[in-house]
CSV table of C-alpha atoms in Angstrom, one decimal:
chain,number,residue,atom,x,y,z
A,1,UNK,CA,-26.2,7.1,-10.3
A,2,UNK,CA,-23.9,8.7,-7.9
A,3,UNK,CA,-24.1,5.7,-5.5
A,4,UNK,CA,-22.2,3.6,-7.9
A,5,UNK,CA,-18.3,2.8,-7.2
A,6,UNK,CA,-15.9,1.1,-9.5
A,7,UNK,CA,-13.5,-1.0,-7.3
A,8,UNK,CA,-10.4,-2.0,-9.4
A,9,UNK,CA,-8.2,-5.2,-9.1
A,10,UNK,CA,-10.8,-7.3,-7.4
A,11,UNK,CA,-8.5,-10.3,-7.5
A,12,UNK,CA,-6.2,-8.7,-5.0
A,13,UNK,CA,-5.9,-9.6,-1.4
A,14,UNK,CA,-7.8,-6.5,-0.1
A,15,UNK,CA,-10.8,-6.8,-2.5
A,16,UNK,CA,-13.2,-8.8,-0.5
A,17,UNK,CA,-13.1,-6.6,2.4
A,18,UNK,CA,-13.3,-3.6,0.3
A,19,UNK,CA,-16.5,-4.7,-1.4
A,20,UNK,CA,-17.9,-5.7,1.7
A,21,UNK,CA,-17.3,-2.2,3.0
A,22,UNK,CA,-18.7,-0.5,-0.1
A,23,UNK,CA,-21.8,-2.7,0.5
A,24,UNK,CA,-22.1,-1.5,4.2
A,25,UNK,CA,-22.0,2.0,2.9
A,26,UNK,CA,-24.7,1.4,0.5
A,27,UNK,CA,-23.0,1.5,-2.8
A,28,UNK,CA,-23.6,-0.4,-6.0
A,29,UNK,CA,-20.5,-2.1,-6.8
A,30,UNK,CA,-19.0,-2.5,-10.4
A,31,UNK,CA,-15.6,-4.3,-10.1
A,32,UNK,CA,-12.9,-5.0,-12.6
A,33,UNK,CA,-9.7,-6.9,-12.9
A,34,UNK,CA,-7.1,-7.8,-15.6
A,35,UNK,CA,-8.4,-11.2,-15.8
A,36,UNK,CA,-11.7,-12.6,-17.0
A,37,UNK,CA,-14.6,-13.2,-14.5
A,38,UNK,CA,-14.3,-16.9,-14.1
A,39,UNK,CA,-10.8,-16.5,-12.8
A,40,UNK,CA,-11.8,-14.2,-10.3
A,41,UNK,CA,-13.9,-15.4,-7.4
A,42,UNK,CA,-14.9,-11.7,-6.3
A,43,UNK,CA,-16.4,-11.2,-9.7
A,44,UNK,CA,-19.3,-13.1,-7.9
A,45,UNK,CA,-19.8,-10.5,-5.4
A,46,UNK,CA,-20.1,-7.3,-7.4
A,47,UNK,CA,-23.0,-5.9,-9.5
A,48,UNK,CA,-21.2,-5.9,-12.7
A,49,UNK,CA,-17.9,-7.1,-13.8
A,50,UNK,CA,-15.6,-5.8,-16.4
A,51,UNK,CA,-12.1,-7.0,-17.5
A,52,UNK,CA,-9.5,-4.3,-17.5
A,53,UNK,CA,-6.4,-3.5,-19.6
A,54,UNK,CA,-3.2,-3.4,-17.8
A,55,UNK,CA,-2.5,-0.5,-15.8
A,56,UNK,CA,1.0,-0.1,-17.5
A,57,UNK,CA,-0.9,0.5,-20.6
A,58,UNK,CA,-1.5,4.1,-19.5
A,59,UNK,CA,-3.6,5.6,-22.2
A,60,UNK,CA,-5.8,2.4,-22.8
A,61,UNK,CA,-6.2,2.0,-19.1
A,62,UNK,CA,-7.2,5.8,-18.4
A,63,UNK,CA,-9.8,5.6,-21.5
A,64,UNK,CA,-11.2,2.3,-20.2
A,65,UNK,CA,-11.9,4.0,-16.8
A,66,UNK,CA,-13.4,7.2,-18.3
A,67,UNK,CA,-15.7,5.0,-20.5
A,68,UNK,CA,-16.5,2.7,-17.7
A,69,UNK,CA,-17.5,5.8,-15.4
A,70,UNK,CA,-19.9,7.0,-18.1
A,71,UNK,CA,-21.2,3.6,-18.9
A,72,UNK,CA,-22.0,2.9,-15.2
A,73,UNK,CA,-22.6,6.4,-14.2
A,74,UNK,CA,-20.1,6.0,-11.3
A,75,UNK,CA,-19.6,8.6,-8.6
A,76,UNK,CA,-16.5,7.1,-7.2
A,77,UNK,CA,-13.3,5.2,-8.5
A,78,UNK,CA,-11.4,3.1,-5.7
A,79,UNK,CA,-7.9,1.8,-6.9
A,80,UNK,CA,-6.4,-1.4,-4.9
A,81,UNK,CA,-3.0,-1.7,-6.5
A,82,UNK,CA,0.1,0.4,-6.4
A,83,UNK,CA,0.4,0.0,-10.3
A,84,UNK,CA,-3.1,1.5,-10.9
A,85,UNK,CA,-2.4,4.2,-8.3
A,86,UNK,CA,0.8,5.2,-10.0
A,87,UNK,CA,-1.0,5.9,-13.2
A,88,UNK,CA,-3.9,7.7,-11.7
A,89,UNK,CA,-2.1,10.0,-9.2
A,90,UNK,CA,0.2,11.4,-12.4
A,91,UNK,CA,-3.2,12.0,-14.4
A,92,UNK,CA,-3.6,15.9,-14.2
A,93,UNK,CA,-7.3,16.0,-14.8
A,94,UNK,CA,-8.3,12.6,-13.6
A,95,UNK,CA,-11.4,13.5,-11.8
A,96,UNK,CA,-12.6,16.1,-14.2
A,97,UNK,CA,-12.2,13.6,-17.0
A,98,UNK,CA,-13.5,10.5,-15.1
A,99,UNK,CA,-16.7,12.6,-13.9
A,100,UNK,CA,-16.0,10.7,-10.5
A,101,UNK,CA,-14.1,11.2,-7.4
A,102,UNK,CA,-11.0,9.2,-7.1
A,103,UNK,CA,-10.7,7.8,-3.4
A,104,UNK,CA,-7.1,8.0,-2.9
A,105,UNK,CA,-4.7,10.6,-1.2
A,106,UNK,CA,-3.9,13.8,-2.6
A,107,UNK,CA,-1.3,14.0,-5.4
A,108,UNK,CA,1.7,15.2,-3.3
A,109,UNK,CA,1.0,12.8,-0.6
A,110,UNK,CA,0.8,9.8,-3.2
A,111,UNK,CA,4.0,10.9,-4.7
A,112,UNK,CA,6.0,11.2,-1.6
A,113,UNK,CA,4.7,7.7,-0.3
A,114,UNK,CA,5.8,6.0,-3.6
A,115,UNK,CA,9.5,7.3,-3.3
A,116,UNK,CA,11.4,5.8,-0.3
A,117,UNK,CA,14.2,8.1,-0.4
A,118,UNK,CA,12.1,11.1,-0.5
A,119,UNK,CA,9.8,9.9,2.3
A,120,UNK,CA,12.9,9.2,4.6
A,121,UNK,CA,14.3,12.8,3.6
A,122,UNK,CA,10.9,14.2,4.6
A,123,UNK,CA,10.4,12.4,7.8
A,124,UNK,CA,13.8,12.4,9.3
A,125,UNK,CA,14.1,16.3,10.4
A,126,UNK,CA,10.4,15.9,11.9
A,127,UNK,CA,11.7,13.2,14.5
A,128,UNK,CA,8.3,11.7,14.2
A,129,UNK,CA,9.8,8.1,13.8
A,130,UNK,CA,13.0,6.3,12.9
A,131,UNK,CA,13.3,5.8,9.2
A,132,UNK,CA,15.7,3.2,8.0
A,133,UNK,CA,18.5,5.3,6.3
A,134,UNK,CA,19.4,4.5,2.9
A,135,UNK,CA,21.3,5.8,-0.2
A,136,UNK,CA,20.7,5.7,-3.7
A,137,UNK,CA,23.0,3.3,-5.6
A,138,UNK,CA,23.6,5.7,-8.4
A,139,UNK,CA,24.8,8.2,-6.1
A,140,UNK,CA,27.3,5.8,-4.3
A,141,UNK,CA,28.6,5.1,-7.8
A,142,UNK,CA,28.7,8.7,-8.9
A,143,UNK,CA,30.5,9.7,-5.5
A,144,UNK,CA,32.9,6.9,-4.9
A,145,UNK,CA,33.0,4.8,-8.0
A,146,UNK,CA,33.1,1.0,-8.2
A,147,UNK,CA,35.4,1.2,-4.8
A,148,UNK,CA,32.3,2.8,-3.0
A,149,UNK,CA,30.6,-0.8,-2.9
A,150,UNK,CA,33.6,-1.7,-0.5
A,151,UNK,CA,32.7,1.1,1.8
A,152,UNK,CA,29.2,-0.3,2.5
A,153,UNK,CA,28.1,-2.3,5.3
A,154,UNK,CA,27.1,-5.8,4.7
A,155,UNK,CA,24.8,-7.6,4.7
A,156,UNK,CA,22.5,-4.7,3.2
A,157,UNK,CA,19.0,-4.5,1.6
A,158,UNK,CA,18.6,-3.6,-1.9
A,159,UNK,CA,15.0,-2.5,-3.1
A,160,UNK,CA,13.7,-0.3,-5.9
A,161,UNK,CA,13.4,3.3,-4.7
A,162,UNK,CA,9.8,3.1,-6.2
A,163,UNK,CA,9.4,-0.6,-5.5
A,164,UNK,CA,6.0,-2.2,-4.4
A,165,UNK,CA,4.9,-5.6,-2.5
A,166,UNK,CA,8.7,-6.6,-1.9
A,167,UNK,CA,9.1,-6.8,-5.7
A,168,UNK,CA,12.9,-6.6,-6.6
A,169,UNK,CA,14.1,-6.6,-2.9
A,170,UNK,CA,17.1,-8.7,-2.0
A,171,UNK,CA,19.6,-9.2,0.7
A,172,UNK,CA,23.2,-8.7,-0.5
A,173,UNK,CA,25.9,-10.5,1.5
A,174,UNK,CA,29.1,-8.8,0.0
A,175,UNK,CA,30.8,-6.3,-2.4
A,176,UNK,CA,31.4,-9.1,-4.9
A,177,UNK,CA,27.6,-10.1,-5.1
A,178,UNK,CA,26.7,-6.4,-5.4
A,179,UNK,CA,29.1,-5.8,-8.2
A,180,UNK,CA,27.7,-8.9,-10.0
A,181,UNK,CA,24.1,-7.7,-9.6
A,182,UNK,CA,24.7,-4.2,-11.0
A,183,UNK,CA,26.7,-5.8,-14.0
A,184,UNK,CA,23.9,-8.0,-14.9
A,185,UNK,CA,21.0,-5.2,-14.2
A,186,UNK,CA,21.5,-1.6,-15.5
A,187,UNK,CA,18.0,-1.0,-13.8
A,188,UNK,CA,19.4,-1.8,-10.5
A,189,UNK,CA,22.1,0.8,-10.8
A,190,UNK,CA,19.5,3.4,-11.8
A,191,UNK,CA,16.5,2.6,-9.4
A,192,UNK,CA,17.8,1.0,-6.3
A,193,UNK,CA,18.3,2.0,-2.8
A,194,UNK,CA,20.8,0.4,-0.3
A,195,UNK,CA,19.7,0.1,3.5
A,196,UNK,CA,20.8,-1.6,6.4
A,197,UNK,CA,19.6,-5.3,6.8
A,198,UNK,CA,17.7,-4.8,10.2
A,199,UNK,CA,16.4,-8.2,11.5
A,200,UNK,CA,13.0,-8.3,12.9
A,201,UNK,CA,9.3,-8.7,12.8
A,202,UNK,CA,7.5,-6.7,10.1
A,203,UNK,CA,4.5,-4.6,11.7
A,204,UNK,CA,1.8,-3.2,9.5
A,205,UNK,CA,-0.6,-0.5,10.7
A,206,UNK,CA,-3.5,0.3,9.0
A,207,UNK,CA,-4.1,4.0,9.3
A,208,UNK,CA,-7.2,6.0,8.1
A,209,UNK,CA,-7.3,9.9,8.4
A,210,UNK,CA,-10.0,12.5,7.8
A,211,UNK,CA,-8.5,15.6,6.9
A,212,UNK,CA,-11.7,17.5,7.6
A,213,UNK,CA,-12.5,16.3,11.1
A,214,UNK,CA,-8.8,15.7,11.8
A,215,UNK,CA,-9.5,12.2,13.0
A,216,UNK,CA,-7.0,9.7,12.5
A,217,UNK,CA,-7.5,5.7,13.7
A,218,UNK,CA,-4.7,3.2,13.7
A,219,UNK,CA,-4.9,-0.6,14.2
A,220,UNK,CA,-1.4,-2.3,14.2
A,221,UNK,CA,-0.5,-6.0,13.8
A,222,UNK,CA,2.6,-8.2,13.8
A,223,UNK,CA,2.9,-10.2,10.8
A,224,UNK,CA,3.7,-13.7,11.9
A,225,UNK,CA,3.4,-15.4,8.6
A,226,UNK,CA,3.8,-13.5,5.2
A,227,UNK,CA,3.7,-14.4,1.6
A,228,UNK,CA,6.7,-13.9,-0.6
A,229,UNK,CA,5.1,-10.3,-1.8
A,230,UNK,CA,4.6,-9.2,1.8
A,231,UNK,CA,0.8,-10.1,2.5
A,232,UNK,CA,0.2,-11.3,5.9
A,233,UNK,CA,-1.3,-14.5,6.4
A,234,UNK,CA,-1.1,-14.9,10.2
A,235,UNK,CA,-1.1,-11.9,12.4
A,236,UNK,CA,-1.2,-10.6,15.8
A,237,UNK,CA,-3.4,-7.4,16.3
A,238,UNK,CA,-2.0,-5.4,19.4
A,239,UNK,CA,-2.2,-1.9,21.0
A,240,UNK,CA,0.7,0.4,21.4
A,241,UNK,CA,0.0,4.0,22.3
A,242,UNK,CA,3.4,5.2,21.1
A,243,UNK,CA,3.4,3.4,17.6
A,244,UNK,CA,0.1,4.6,16.9
A,245,UNK,CA,0.9,8.2,18.0
A,246,UNK,CA,3.9,7.9,15.4
A,247,UNK,CA,1.3,6.8,12.9
A,248,UNK,CA,-1.1,9.5,13.5
A,249,UNK,CA,1.5,12.1,13.4
A,250,UNK,CA,3.1,10.8,10.1
A,251,UNK,CA,-0.4,10.8,8.5
A,252,UNK,CA,-1.1,14.4,9.4
A,253,UNK,CA,2.5,15.3,8.0
A,254,UNK,CA,2.2,13.7,4.8
A,255,UNK,CA,-1.3,14.8,4.1
A,256,UNK,CA,-3.2,11.5,4.1
A,257,UNK,CA,-6.8,11.3,3.2
A,258,UNK,CA,-8.5,8.1,3.7
A,259,UNK,CA,-6.7,4.6,4.3
A,260,UNK,CA,-3.1,3.9,3.8
A,261,UNK,CA,-0.5,1.5,5.6
A,262,UNK,CA,2.6,2.0,7.5
A,263,UNK,CA,5.2,-0.9,7.7
A,264,UNK,CA,7.6,-1.1,10.3
A,265,UNK,CA,10.6,-3.6,11.5
A,266,UNK,CA,10.0,-4.3,15.4
A,267,UNK,CA,13.0,-4.8,17.4
A,268,UNK,CA,13.6,-5.1,21.1
A,269,UNK,CA,16.1,-2.8,22.5
A,270,UNK,CA,17.0,-2.6,26.3
A,271,UNK,CA,13.8,-4.2,27.0
A,272,UNK,CA,11.6,-1.8,25.0
A,273,UNK,CA,10.0,-2.2,21.6
A,274,UNK,CA,11.5,-0.1,18.8
A,275,UNK,CA,10.3,0.3,15.5
A,276,UNK,CA,12.2,1.0,12.3
A,277,UNK,CA,10.1,2.8,9.7
A,278,UNK,CA,10.0,1.0,6.3
A,279,UNK,CA,7.4,2.7,4.1
A,280,UNK,CA,4.0,3.8,3.8
A,281,UNK,CA,1.6,2.2,1.1
A,282,UNK,CA,-1.0,4.7,-0.1
A,283,UNK,CA,-3.7,2.2,-0.5
A,284,UNK,CA,-5.4,-0.5,1.7
A,285,UNK,CA,-3.0,-3.3,2.9
A,286,UNK,CA,-3.6,-6.7,1.7
A,287,UNK,CA,-4.6,-7.6,5.2
A,288,UNK,CA,-7.0,-4.8,5.6
A,289,UNK,CA,-9.5,-7.5,6.6
A,290,UNK,CA,-7.6,-8.2,10.0
A,291,UNK,CA,-8.2,-4.6,11.1
A,292,UNK,CA,-12.1,-4.9,10.2
A,293,UNK,CA,-12.1,-8.2,12.3
A,294,UNK,CA,-10.4,-6.6,15.2
A,295,UNK,CA,-13.0,-4.0,15.8
A,296,UNK,CA,-12.4,-1.0,13.2
A,297,UNK,CA,-14.0,-0.9,9.8
A,298,UNK,CA,-11.3,0.8,7.9
A,299,UNK,CA,-13.0,0.2,4.4
A,300,UNK,CA,-16.2,2.1,5.3
A,301,UNK,CA,-14.4,5.0,7.1
A,302,UNK,CA,-12.0,5.2,4.1
A,303,UNK,CA,-15.0,5.7,2.0
A,304,UNK,CA,-16.3,8.2,4.5
A,305,UNK,CA,-13.5,10.7,4.0
A,306,UNK,CA,-14.7,10.9,0.2
A,307,UNK,CA,-18.4,10.9,0.6
A,308,UNK,CA,-18.8,13.7,3.1
A,309,UNK,CA,-19.8,11.3,5.9
A,310,UNK,CA,-18.3,11.7,9.4
A,311,UNK,CA,-15.6,9.1,10.1
A,312,UNK,CA,-16.3,6.8,13.0
A,313,UNK,CA,-14.0,7.2,16.2
A,314,UNK,CA,-11.7,4.6,17.1
A,315,UNK,CA,-13.3,1.5,18.5
A,316,UNK,CA,-12.3,-1.0,21.3
A,317,UNK,CA,-9.7,-2.9,19.4
A,318,UNK,CA,-9.3,-6.3,20.8
A,319,UNK,CA,-5.7,-7.9,20.9
A,320,UNK,CA,-5.9,-11.1,19.2
A,321,UNK,CA,-4.3,-13.8,16.6
A,322,UNK,CA,-5.9,-13.8,13.2
A,323,UNK,CA,-5.3,-16.2,10.5
A,324,UNK,CA,-6.3,-16.2,6.8
A,325,UNK,CA,-7.1,-19.5,4.8
A,326,UNK,CA,-7.9,-20.2,1.3
A,327,UNK,CA,-11.0,-21.6,-0.1
A,328,UNK,CA,-12.0,-23.4,-3.5
A,329,UNK,CA,-14.9,-21.9,-5.7
A,330,UNK,CA,-16.6,-23.3,-8.5
A,331,UNK,CA,-16.6,-20.6,-11.3
A,332,UNK,CA,-18.7,-22.7,-14.0
A,333,UNK,CA,-18.1,-25.1,-16.6
A,334,UNK,CA,-15.5,-24.6,-19.4
């Protein structure tokens, strides 16, 4: 049945809002996660649940999805985490082999989003936003040798060029600390990017774009309290025409289809707000439910971009504080 959708990683932060959005669109929802059902509360909210292999085990993960699409006669697959998207976007014949539509942006857009240096190089000449300038650490070493560490401005931020959810991000205070880190980790020397350490509040903008109609809708929020891996727990949803225009222009330039999230660092300069662009995550943000609560259904409108339905116009977004809390659920006897 083509109204069946497979939603992956249903233990992730965005999953509950996504499952609810799928329901509003009339889908039968098949959920999967790397953990067993009795560890994942959202397994209670889907029609069928399957335990999945790790996406990093690429061949097994792809075969799992092929078998699952056939077994459940799924028409759509909606991945929720970067690890899964990395595997799926690198799969040349993914939709043909799955027999289903993969609900993510096109290959070229995802590839661009998943490399922070390529994204900076792409956006800088367009003068759409203010990307945070970065240098690849391996190029610093190639061009200047170990002495190049002394020429960098400290403190600085180091992060994997293809990193996700703040994994591997660190603030480095001195050349000595930099040398020690590189000596301890060969991976750091090969994969890391160095950027200025800009202090400020993180701003996330959930952005959904329908290439067919040209509609782009943005909902911005300041992240007031965040988890260690960058998920907002307490936020303020706000409106700013200039910031929203930046995100619309970036979504058009990158070729986004469906919902992504742009992240910025917000500073005040000469009494005006300025936003330094951090990255684009080609998936739902962990806090996409905040945008839905503020007045725009990001999850259902993401699906409209893949099902041939018309995406809704921007609603009356209400500026407000929203906070998340956690609860306990009985998952059955052991």
